[in-house]
């Protein structure tokens, strides 16, 4: 290669490396702001500020959803399979909301460690399959095994 | 076919508006870009032809001494 | 090998090659895209969780995939501009930047329309969506900078530097869903693993991606030809070509 071209190439590679390092350090320093939500472990460890509007995300714990029969109030626990946080929300839940599914909620953490949400969004994973396959899978594995399996997979994808 | 009828295909169990809006905008924009790019080339060719018709083809030198518009660097 | 590389730099040679390739790119591309989308829309099974709204994936993923690979191609061309001073590389960058912007917009738009019924919101400032929006602004920046500098050489170099600096955003888009927690789910397709969807879903998706890729190739050839005609308007071969063409 021509020496001038080699020199230009080196300069550009240095430029790119410099920019990457700068961007890398910036995003590392801002990681807490780039992360969309706090997970239940972070909340349990007290990393999340109390009474400030934040987002919290996790998996809706199986069997934890309690619906108020008279209003749209719902209570449920979100978990990352290490810790869990009690959540309270009044309003219409997204279609994909279900036990064992992911959610990201916006709201405030009160002093008792309870999360009062004013918006709940559904988070789904990267797996797609037809309803028949899903049914067959659940049937074949047996209800209980299917649930623990789904939880294990969900935990891995989090 | 994943749907029982044409009607079910259009409605898509309530998700129809979302799905069809996406496909509509996709085809609209891609079509527009393709059409626009074709038209632009046709336009440039027509323009060049008009120019070559009015000025006789010069020899190889791409920019001989002439008083045609020059574009000095602005920076 | 270097000879081919230098030949590639000849606008006249490229113009001829592009003309022969273009009908193939267009028609095979359209056929693949129509087959992929038709299959995905009407024949692929529903998703167990999202129902039919997931059918947006057949245009969302190809648009997003192309938007990023077009940017990578532009970055490679930018490198060629700066190191080898090849004019054709700059022609490529200028010609495809608007196409890349449209593809990025489509990825964002279809993502928003998909997000509403599945997540419950059109937009959220998570790392994936935000970095994709930055990609759109990078495309706008490339288009604007190229148009703002009238001197061909300075314009080529300035644009190449911008494109190369912006390329750090591409790994950020790709890994945003793994480095940070986001509402957007991780990738369904990974190089090393089987896709986490059945073949009745990923085959039509693959067809659409390939189809859109070929249509992009056609658009790139067409738009590069236009750019070459404008730039080389005073050369003999362009004048002869223009005279000979019927359209």
Short mmCIF file of C-alpha atoms in Angstrom, two decimals:
data_model
loop_
_atom_site.label_atom_id
_atom_site.label_comp_id
_atom_site.label_asym_id
_atom_site.label_seq_id
_atom_site.Cartn_x
_atom_site.Cartn_y
_atom_site.Cartn_z
CA UNK A 1 0.00 0.00 0.00
CA UNK A 2 1.15 3.50 -0.77
CA UNK A 3 2.79 5.11 2.32
CA UNK A 4 0.51 8.18 2.16
CA UNK A 5 -2.55 5.98 2.10
CA UNK A 6 -1.19 3.92 4.96
CA UNK A 7 -0.72 7.10 6.96
CA UNK A 8 -4.27 8.27 6.20
CA UNK A 9 -5.65 4.88 7.18
CA UNK A 10 -3.76 4.97 10.48
CA UNK A 11 -5.06 8.46 11.26
CA UNK A 12 -8.64 7.36 10.57
CA UNK A 13 -8.29 4.24 12.69
CA UNK A 14 -6.95 6.35 15.57
CA UNK A 15 -9.82 8.80 15.11
CA UNK A 16 -12.34 5.95 15.23
CA UNK A 17 -10.69 4.40 18.28
CA UNK A 18 -10.74 7.79 20.03
CA UNK A 19 -14.38 8.40 19.25
CA UNK A 20 -15.30 4.89 20.40
CA UNK A 21 -13.47 5.33 23.71
CA UNK A 22 -15.11 8.73 24.27
CA UNK A 23 -18.58 7.39 23.50
CA UNK A 24 -17.91 4.26 25.55
CA UNK A 25 -16.87 6.24 28.62
CA UNK A 26 -19.81 8.63 28.27
CA UNK A 27 -22.39 5.88 27.99
CA UNK A 28 -20.70 4.03 30.88
CA UNK A 29 -20.91 7.13 33.06
CA UNK A 30 -24.54 7.64 32.08
CA UNK A 31 -25.53 3.97 32.33
CA UNK A 32 -27.91 4.62 35.21
CA UNK A 33 -29.79 7.13 33.02
CA UNK A 34 -29.66 4.95 29.92
CA UNK A 35 -31.11 2.00 31.79
CA UNK A 36 -34.82 2.34 31.29
CA UNK A 37 -35.91 0.89 34.60
CA UNK A 38 -34.81 -0.34 38.01
CA UNK A 39 -35.16 -4.05 38.57
CA UNK A 40 -36.55 -5.49 41.82
CA UNK A 41 -33.07 -6.31 43.19
CA UNK A 42 -31.95 -2.72 42.77
CA UNK A 43 -35.08 -1.51 44.51
CA UNK A 44 -34.58 -4.00 47.35
CA UNK A 45 -31.02 -2.79 47.81
CA UNK A 46 -32.25 0.76 48.08
CA UNK A 47 -30.63 1.98 44.85
CA UNK A 48 -33.88 3.47 43.59
CA UNK A 49 -34.86 6.89 44.98
CA UNK A 50 -38.02 7.08 47.08
CA UNK A 51 -40.89 9.34 45.99
CA UNK A 52 -39.33 10.28 42.66
CA UNK A 53 -40.96 9.31 39.36
CA UNK A 54 -39.00 6.29 38.15
CA UNK A 55 -39.58 3.16 36.13
CA UNK A 56 -39.48 -0.32 37.55
CA UNK A 57 -39.51 -3.50 35.50
CA UNK A 58 -39.65 -7.21 36.00
CA UNK A 59 -41.72 -10.33 35.60
CA UNK A 60 -45.23 -10.46 37.03
CA UNK A 61 -45.05 -13.11 39.75
CA UNK A 62 -47.28 -16.14 39.27
CA UNK A 63 -50.35 -16.03 41.47
CA UNK A 64 -49.66 -12.53 42.76
CA UNK A 65 -52.25 -10.56 40.77
CA UNK A 66 -55.16 -9.35 42.90
CA UNK A 67 -57.88 -7.44 41.07
CA UNK A 68 -60.23 -5.20 43.00
CA UNK A 69 -63.75 -6.36 41.97
CA UNK A 70 -65.23 -2.85 42.27
CA UNK A 71 -62.63 -0.71 40.47
CA UNK A 72 -59.75 -0.94 38.01
CA UNK A 73 -57.29 -1.20 40.88
CA UNK A 74 -54.80 -4.06 40.54
CA UNK A 75 -52.08 -5.25 42.85
CA UNK A 76 -49.29 -7.54 41.80
CA UNK A 77 -45.69 -8.39 42.52
CA UNK A 78 -42.88 -8.02 40.03
CA UNK A 79 -39.83 -10.17 40.39
CA UNK A 80 -36.42 -10.87 38.88
CA UNK A 81 -36.33 -14.20 40.76
CA UNK A 82 -34.03 -12.74 43.42
CA UNK A 83 -36.25 -10.10 44.97
CA UNK A 84 -39.75 -8.88 44.33
CA UNK A 85 -41.59 -5.59 44.67
CA UNK A 86 -45.26 -5.03 45.39
CA UNK A 87 -46.97 -2.85 42.80
CA UNK A 88 -50.24 -1.05 42.76
CA UNK A 89 -51.94 0.37 39.67
CA UNK A 90 -55.35 1.77 38.79
CA UNK A 91 -56.22 1.74 35.12
CA UNK A 92 -56.44 -0.36 32.02
CA UNK A 93 -53.64 -2.88 31.66
CA UNK A 94 -52.11 -3.66 28.25
CA UNK A 95 -53.43 -6.76 26.44
CA UNK A 96 -50.20 -8.64 26.95
CA UNK A 97 -50.28 -8.20 30.73
CA UNK A 98 -50.37 -11.60 32.39
CA UNK A 99 -48.71 -13.59 35.13
CA UNK A 100 -45.29 -14.71 34.03
CA UNK A 101 -45.02 -11.84 31.50
CA UNK A 102 -42.66 -8.88 31.68
CA UNK A 103 -43.83 -5.37 32.58
CA UNK A 104 -42.24 -1.95 32.85
CA UNK A 105 -44.14 0.48 35.07
CA UNK A 106 -43.77 4.21 35.66
CA UNK A 107 -44.56 5.57 39.10
CA UNK A 108 -43.24 6.33 42.56
CA UNK A 109 -41.77 4.15 45.28
CA UNK A 110 -43.29 4.95 48.65
CA UNK A 111 -41.45 4.71 51.96
CA UNK A 112 -42.84 1.22 52.63
CA UNK A 113 -41.18 -0.14 49.49
CA UNK A 114 -44.47 -0.27 47.61
CA UNK A 115 -44.48 0.93 44.00
CA UNK A 116 -47.48 3.03 43.01
CA UNK A 117 -47.64 2.97 39.22
CA UNK A 118 -49.47 5.38 36.94
CA UNK A 119 -48.52 3.62 33.70
CA UNK A 120 -47.89 -0.05 33.02
CA UNK A 121 -46.31 -1.24 29.76
CA UNK A 122 -45.94 -4.84 28.65
CA UNK A 123 -42.52 -6.21 27.77
CA UNK A 124 -42.34 -9.35 25.71
CA UNK A 125 -39.38 -11.56 24.89
CA UNK A 126 -37.77 -12.41 21.56
CA UNK A 127 -39.47 -15.80 21.17
CA UNK A 128 -42.24 -16.21 18.64
CA UNK A 129 -44.30 -19.35 18.08
CA UNK A 130 -47.71 -20.40 16.88
CA UNK A 131 -50.49 -20.86 19.46
CA UNK A 132 -50.67 -24.59 18.66
CA UNK A 133 -46.98 -25.10 19.37
CA UNK A 134 -47.28 -23.16 22.59
CA UNK A 135 -50.24 -25.26 23.65
CA UNK A 136 -48.50 -28.50 22.76
CA UNK A 137 -45.40 -27.43 24.63
CA UNK A 138 -47.36 -26.68 27.76
CA UNK A 139 -49.33 -29.89 27.53
CA UNK A 140 -46.30 -32.06 26.90
CA UNK A 141 -44.26 -30.64 29.72
CA UNK A 142 -47.10 -30.70 32.19
CA UNK A 143 -48.49 -27.59 33.74
CA UNK A 144 -46.07 -27.25 36.62
CA UNK A 145 -42.95 -28.10 34.67
CA UNK A 146 -44.01 -25.68 31.93
CA UNK A 147 -44.31 -22.85 34.41
CA UNK A 148 -40.96 -23.38 36.08
CA UNK A 149 -39.39 -23.75 32.65
CA UNK A 150 -40.91 -20.52 31.44
CA UNK A 151 -39.70 -18.78 34.55
CA UNK A 152 -36.21 -20.15 34.10
CA UNK A 153 -36.13 -18.97 30.49
CA UNK A 154 -37.56 -15.63 31.43
CA UNK A 155 -34.95 -15.19 34.10
CA UNK A 156 -32.24 -16.00 31.59
CA UNK A 157 -33.53 -13.44 29.13
CA UNK A 158 -33.61 -10.69 31.74
CA UNK B 1 -53.96 -19.70 4.90
CA UNK B 2 -53.89 -18.53 8.52
CA UNK B 3 -57.34 -16.92 8.24
CA UNK B 4 -60.81 -18.40 7.74
CA UNK B 5 -62.16 -15.69 5.44
CA UNK B 6 -61.12 -12.55 3.61
CA UNK B 7 -62.96 -10.51 6.22
CA UNK B 8 -60.94 -12.10 9.01
CA UNK B 9 -57.78 -11.37 7.03
CA UNK B 10 -58.66 -7.66 6.87
CA UNK B 11 -59.72 -7.35 10.51
CA UNK B 12 -56.89 -9.51 11.92
CA UNK B 13 -58.70 -9.86 15.22
CA UNK B 14 -58.63 -6.15 15.84
CA UNK B 15 -54.98 -5.63 14.90
CA UNK B 16 -55.89 -4.87 11.27
CA UNK B 17 -55.52 -1.07 11.46
CA UNK B 18 -52.02 -1.35 12.92
CA UNK B 19 -50.80 -3.99 10.50
CA UNK B 20 -52.33 -2.40 7.40
CA UNK B 21 -51.16 1.09 8.34
CA UNK B 22 -47.58 -0.23 8.51
CA UNK B 23 -47.78 -2.01 5.17
CA UNK B 24 -49.44 0.98 3.53
CA UNK B 25 -46.79 3.44 4.69
CA UNK B 26 -44.02 1.00 3.75
CA UNK B 27 -45.25 0.59 0.18
CA UNK B 28 -46.06 4.27 -0.15
CA UNK B 29 -42.62 5.44 0.93
CA UNK B 30 -40.62 2.77 -0.91
CA UNK B 31 -42.70 3.38 -4.04
CA UNK B 32 -42.18 7.11 -3.74
CA UNK B 33 -38.41 6.74 -3.40
CA UNK B 34 -38.24 4.39 -6.38
CA UNK B 35 -40.46 6.58 -8.56
CA UNK B 36 -38.65 9.75 -7.53
CA UNK B 37 -35.22 8.25 -8.26
CA UNK B 38 -36.33 7.12 -11.72
CA UNK B 39 -37.75 10.53 -12.52
CA UNK B 40 -34.62 12.27 -11.32
CA UNK B 41 -32.41 10.26 -13.66
CA UNK B 42 -34.75 10.90 -16.60
CA UNK B 43 -34.72 14.60 -15.77
CA UNK B 44 -30.90 14.73 -15.59
CA UNK B 45 -30.57 12.92 -18.92
CA UNK B 46 -32.99 15.33 -20.59
CA UNK B 47 -31.11 18.27 -19.14
CA UNK B 48 -27.74 16.97 -20.32
CA UNK B 49 -29.11 16.36 -23.78
CA UNK B 50 -30.39 19.89 -24.05
CA UNK B 51 -26.98 21.15 -23.03
CA UNK B 52 -25.05 18.98 -25.51
CA UNK B 53 -27.44 20.01 -28.27
CA UNK B 54 -26.64 23.68 -27.76
CA UNK B 55 -22.88 23.31 -27.31
CA UNK B 56 -20.84 21.20 -29.71
CA UNK B 57 -19.03 18.28 -28.16
CA UNK B 58 -15.59 19.39 -27.16
CA UNK B 59 -12.52 17.25 -27.29
CA UNK B 60 -11.45 15.06 -24.34
CA UNK B 61 -10.57 17.90 -21.98
CA UNK B 62 -13.43 17.96 -19.48
CA UNK B 63 -13.04 21.60 -18.56
CA UNK B 64 -11.42 23.57 -21.31
CA UNK B 65 -11.06 27.35 -21.19
CA UNK B 66 -14.57 28.66 -21.23
CA UNK B 67 -16.69 31.30 -19.61
CA UNK B 68 -19.25 28.88 -18.23
CA UNK B 69 -20.24 29.20 -14.63
CA UNK B 70 -17.64 28.11 -12.15
CA UNK B 71 -18.29 27.20 -8.59
CA UNK B 72 -15.58 28.55 -6.34
CA UNK B 73 -15.18 26.88 -2.97
CA UNK B 74 -17.24 28.65 -0.34
CA UNK B 75 -15.12 27.66 2.59
CA UNK C 1 -6.89 -7.49 -7.22
CA UNK C 2 -5.79 -3.85 -7.15
CA UNK C 3 -6.66 -3.61 -10.82
CA UNK C 4 -10.29 -4.50 -10.14
CA UNK C 5 -10.26 -2.01 -7.30
CA UNK C 6 -9.08 0.76 -9.59
CA UNK C 7 -11.47 -0.26 -12.33
CA UNK C 8 -14.28 0.02 -9.79
CA UNK C 9 -13.26 3.61 -9.42
CA UNK C 10 -14.04 4.35 -13.06
CA UNK C 11 -17.50 5.93 -13.33
CA UNK C 12 -17.86 4.85 -16.94
CA UNK C 13 -17.16 1.21 -16.14
CA UNK C 14 -19.53 1.32 -13.17
CA UNK C 15 -22.29 2.89 -15.26
CA UNK C 16 -22.23 -0.04 -17.68
CA UNK C 17 -22.17 -2.72 -14.98
CA UNK C 18 -25.02 -1.01 -13.13
CA UNK C 19 -27.15 -0.95 -16.27
CA UNK C 20 -26.81 -4.71 -16.77
CA UNK C 21 -27.42 -5.52 -13.10
CA UNK C 22 -30.39 -3.26 -12.52
CA UNK C 23 -33.24 -5.22 -14.15
CA UNK C 24 -32.17 -8.34 -12.22
CA UNK C 25 -31.92 -6.54 -8.93
CA UNK C 26 -35.31 -4.91 -9.36
CA UNK C 27 -37.37 -7.87 -10.51
CA UNK C 28 -35.81 -10.56 -8.32
CA UNK C 29 -36.02 -8.13 -5.40
CA UNK C 30 -39.68 -7.30 -6.00
CA UNK C 31 -40.52 -11.00 -6.43
CA UNK C 32 -38.79 -11.99 -3.18
CA UNK C 33 -40.33 -9.11 -1.26
CA UNK C 34 -43.84 -9.78 -2.51
CA UNK C 35 -43.45 -13.50 -1.78
CA UNK C 36 -42.08 -12.87 1.71
CA UNK C 37 -44.68 -10.28 2.65
CA UNK C 38 -47.60 -12.22 1.16
CA UNK C 39 -46.50 -15.35 3.01
CA UNK C 40 -45.97 -13.43 6.23
CA UNK C 41 -49.29 -11.60 6.03
CA UNK C 42 -51.63 -14.39 5.00
CA UNK C 43 -50.00 -17.78 5.58
CA UNK C 44 -47.59 -17.59 8.51
CA UNK C 45 -49.20 -18.71 11.78
CA UNK C 46 -50.22 -16.26 14.48
CA UNK C 47 -47.95 -15.62 17.41
CA UNK C 48 -49.15 -17.29 20.63
CA UNK C 49 -48.73 -14.08 22.60
CA UNK C 50 -49.14 -11.12 20.25
CA UNK C 51 -51.68 -12.60 17.84
CA UNK C 52 -51.67 -10.92 14.45
CA UNK C 53 -49.96 -7.66 15.35
CA UNK C 54 -46.61 -9.45 15.13
CA UNK C 55 -47.06 -9.54 11.31
CA UNK C 56 -45.54 -6.05 11.34
CA UNK C 57 -42.21 -7.83 11.92
CA UNK C 58 -42.06 -8.70 8.21
CA UNK C 59 -41.48 -5.04 7.34
CA UNK C 60 -40.08 -3.76 10.62
CA UNK C 61 -37.08 -6.09 10.74
CA UNK C 62 -36.08 -5.72 7.05
CA UNK C 63 -36.29 -1.91 7.30
CA UNK C 64 -34.28 -1.77 10.52
CA UNK C 65 -31.73 -4.28 9.24
CA UNK C 66 -31.24 -2.41 5.96
CA UNK C 67 -31.11 0.96 7.71
CA UNK C 68 -28.11 -0.24 9.69
CA UNK C 69 -26.33 -2.13 6.93
CA UNK C 70 -26.70 0.85 4.56
CA UNK C 71 -24.98 2.98 7.18
CA UNK C 72 -22.15 0.43 7.51
CA UNK C 73 -21.74 0.40 3.71
CA UNK C 74 -21.62 4.21 3.75
CA UNK C 75 -18.93 4.09 6.43
CA UNK C 76 -16.83 1.70 4.33
CA UNK C 77 -17.29 4.03 1.35
CA UNK C 78 -16.31 6.98 3.57
CA UNK C 79 -13.11 5.17 4.51
CA UNK C 80 -12.37 4.56 0.82
CA UNK C 81 -12.99 8.26 0.10
CA UNK C 82 -10.57 9.39 2.77
CA UNK C 83 -7.80 6.84 2.16
CA UNK C 84 -7.93 6.22 -1.58
CA UNK C 85 -9.70 9.42 -2.70
CA UNK C 86 -11.98 7.35 -4.91
CA UNK C 87 -14.73 9.52 -6.37
CA UNK C 88 -17.18 6.68 -6.82
CA UNK C 89 -17.19 6.02 -3.07
CA UNK C 90 -18.45 9.54 -2.46
CA UNK C 91 -21.02 9.11 -5.24
CA UNK C 92 -22.28 6.06 -3.34
CA UNK C 93 -22.55 7.89 -0.01
CA UNK C 94 -24.44 10.82 -1.55
CA UNK C 95 -26.72 8.55 -3.55
CA UNK C 96 -27.81 6.19 -0.77
CA UNK C 97 -28.04 8.52 2.24
CA UNK C 98 -31.67 9.54 1.47
CA UNK C 99 -32.62 5.87 0.98
CA UNK C 100 -31.07 5.05 4.34
CA UNK C 101 -33.02 7.86 5.96
CA UNK C 102 -36.29 6.55 4.53
CA UNK C 103 -35.51 3.02 5.76
CA UNK C 104 -34.68 4.30 9.25
CA UNK C 105 -37.89 6.29 9.32
CA UNK C 106 -39.82 3.18 8.27
CA UNK C 107 -38.20 1.13 11.03
CA UNK C 108 -39.15 3.77 13.61
CA UNK C 109 -42.66 4.23 12.27
CA UNK C 110 -43.52 0.53 12.03
CA UNK C 111 -41.95 0.02 15.46
CA UNK C 112 -44.17 2.72 16.93
CA UNK C 113 -47.31 1.28 15.35
CA UNK C 114 -46.30 -2.17 16.60
CA UNK C 115 -45.51 -0.87 20.07
CA UNK C 116 -48.96 0.54 20.64
CA UNK C 117 -50.91 -2.76 20.69
CA UNK C 118 -48.12 -4.86 22.25
CA UNK C 119 -46.30 -2.66 24.78
CA UNK C 120 -49.07 -0.14 25.28
CA UNK C 121 -47.14 2.90 24.03
CA UNK C 122 -46.06 4.40 20.71
CA UNK C 123 -42.74 5.61 21.97
CA UNK C 124 -40.43 5.21 24.93
CA UNK C 125 -36.98 6.68 25.42
CA UNK C 126 -35.20 3.40 25.88
CA UNK C 127 -31.70 2.80 24.54
CA UNK C 128 -32.77 0.92 21.39
CA UNK C 129 -35.38 3.43 20.23
CA UNK C 130 -33.23 6.44 21.07
CA UNK C 131 -30.12 5.14 19.30
CA UNK C 132 -32.26 4.38 16.25
CA UNK C 133 -33.55 7.97 16.31
CA UNK C 134 -29.93 9.14 16.45
CA UNK C 135 -29.28 7.06 13.31
CA UNK C 136 -32.08 8.97 11.55
CA UNK C 137 -30.50 12.28 12.56
CA UNK C 138 -27.10 11.04 11.37
CA UNK C 139 -28.62 10.37 7.96
CA UNK C 140 -30.15 13.85 7.96
CA UNK C 141 -26.76 15.29 8.94
CA UNK C 142 -25.01 13.46 6.10
CA UNK C 143 -27.58 14.71 3.56
CA UNK C 144 -27.46 18.28 4.84
CA UNK C 145 -23.66 18.45 5.06
CA UNK C 146 -23.29 17.05 1.55
CA UNK C 147 -25.70 19.63 0.20
CA UNK C 148 -24.19 22.53 2.14
CA UNK C 149 -20.65 22.29 0.72
CA UNK C 150 -20.55 22.97 -3.00
CA UNK C 151 -16.92 22.07 -3.62
CA UNK C 152 -16.95 18.40 -4.60
CA UNK C 153 -13.71 17.43 -2.88
CA UNK C 154 -14.30 19.22 0.41
CA UNK C 155 -17.86 17.96 0.50
CA UNK C 156 -16.71 14.38 -0.05
CA UNK C 157 -14.15 14.56 2.78
CA UNK C 158 -16.42 16.32 5.26
CA UNK C 159 -19.23 13.86 4.66
CA UNK C 160 -16.85 10.89 4.92
CA UNK C 161 -15.58 12.09 8.31
CA UNK C 162 -19.13 12.55 9.60
CA UNK C 163 -20.20 9.12 8.36
CA UNK C 164 -17.15 7.48 9.99
CA UNK C 165 -17.64 9.22 13.33
CA UNK C 166 -21.31 8.25 13.31
CA UNK C 167 -20.54 4.58 12.76
CA UNK C 168 -19.95 4.10 16.51
CA UNK C 169 -23.72 4.37 16.85
CA UNK C 170 -24.19 1.07 14.99
CA UNK C 171 -22.81 -1.24 17.71
CA UNK C 172 -24.74 0.84 20.22
CA UNK C 173 -27.99 0.10 18.36
CA UNK C 174 -27.09 -3.57 18.04
CA UNK C 175 -26.10 -4.16 21.66
CA UNK C 176 -28.36 -1.60 23.34
CA UNK C 177 -30.80 -4.37 24.27
CA UNK C 178 -28.01 -6.32 25.99
CA UNK C 179 -25.93 -3.58 27.61
CA UNK C 180 -28.83 -1.75 29.21
CA UNK C 181 -32.31 -2.75 30.21
CA UNK C 182 -34.83 -1.62 27.64
CA UNK C 183 -38.47 -2.14 26.77
CA UNK C 184 -37.41 -3.50 23.38
CA UNK C 185 -36.77 -7.24 23.45
CA UNK C 186 -33.38 -8.77 22.53
CA UNK C 187 -32.68 -9.99 18.99
CA UNK C 188 -34.61 -13.00 17.71
CA UNK C 189 -31.79 -13.79 15.25
CA UNK C 190 -28.30 -14.45 16.47
CA UNK C 191 -25.41 -15.57 14.32
CA UNK C 192 -24.48 -18.46 16.55
CA UNK C 193 -27.89 -19.78 17.56
CA UNK C 194 -31.03 -21.05 15.96
CA UNK C 195 -33.61 -18.27 15.52
CA UNK C 196 -36.13 -18.24 18.34
CA UNK C 197 -39.07 -18.53 15.96
CA UNK C 198 -40.35 -21.40 13.81
CA UNK C 199 -39.43 -21.77 10.12
CA UNK C 200 -42.94 -20.76 8.97
CA UNK C 201 -42.11 -17.36 10.42
CA UNK C 202 -38.41 -16.89 9.75
CA UNK C 203 -38.39 -18.09 6.14
CA UNK C 204 -40.81 -15.37 4.94
CA UNK C 205 -38.90 -12.86 7.06
CA UNK C 206 -35.65 -13.90 5.40
CA UNK C 207 -37.27 -13.58 1.96
CA UNK C 208 -38.41 -10.03 2.74
CA UNK C 209 -34.97 -9.06 4.00
CA UNK C 210 -33.31 -10.42 0.84
CA UNK C 211 -35.94 -8.78 -1.37
CA UNK C 212 -35.50 -5.40 0.27
CA UNK C 213 -31.72 -5.81 0.01
CA UNK C 214 -31.95 -6.33 -3.76
CA UNK C 215 -34.36 -3.42 -4.17
CA UNK C 216 -31.90 -1.30 -2.24
CA UNK C 217 -29.19 -2.48 -4.66
CA UNK C 218 -31.33 -1.35 -7.57
CA UNK C 219 -31.99 2.02 -5.95
CA UNK C 220 -28.28 2.47 -5.21
CA UNK C 221 -27.33 1.73 -8.85
CA UNK C 222 -30.03 4.03 -10.20
CA UNK C 223 -29.21 6.92 -7.90
CA UNK C 224 -25.46 6.52 -8.43
CA UNK C 225 -26.03 6.66 -12.18
CA UNK C 226 -27.92 9.92 -11.75
CA UNK C 227 -25.15 11.36 -9.59
CA UNK C 228 -22.50 10.29 -12.12
CA UNK C 229 -24.45 11.91 -14.97
CA UNK C 230 -24.56 15.17 -13.06
CA UNK C 231 -20.89 15.12 -12.10
CA UNK C 232 -19.42 13.84 -15.34
CA UNK C 233 -21.78 15.81 -17.58
CA UNK C 234 -18.92 17.48 -19.42
CA UNK C 235 -17.05 14.32 -20.38
CA UNK C 236 -17.31 12.85 -23.83
CA UNK C 237 -18.66 9.43 -22.81
CA UNK C 238 -21.57 10.94 -20.89
CA UNK C 239 -22.46 13.23 -23.79
CA UNK C 240 -22.42 10.30 -26.20
CA UNK C 241 -24.45 8.20 -23.81
CA UNK C 242 -27.02 10.94 -23.37
CA UNK C 243 -27.37 11.33 -27.12
CA UNK C 244 -27.78 7.60 -27.64
CA UNK C 245 -30.45 7.05 -24.98
CA UNK C 246 -34.03 7.19 -26.02
CA UNK C 247 -35.64 8.05 -22.72
#
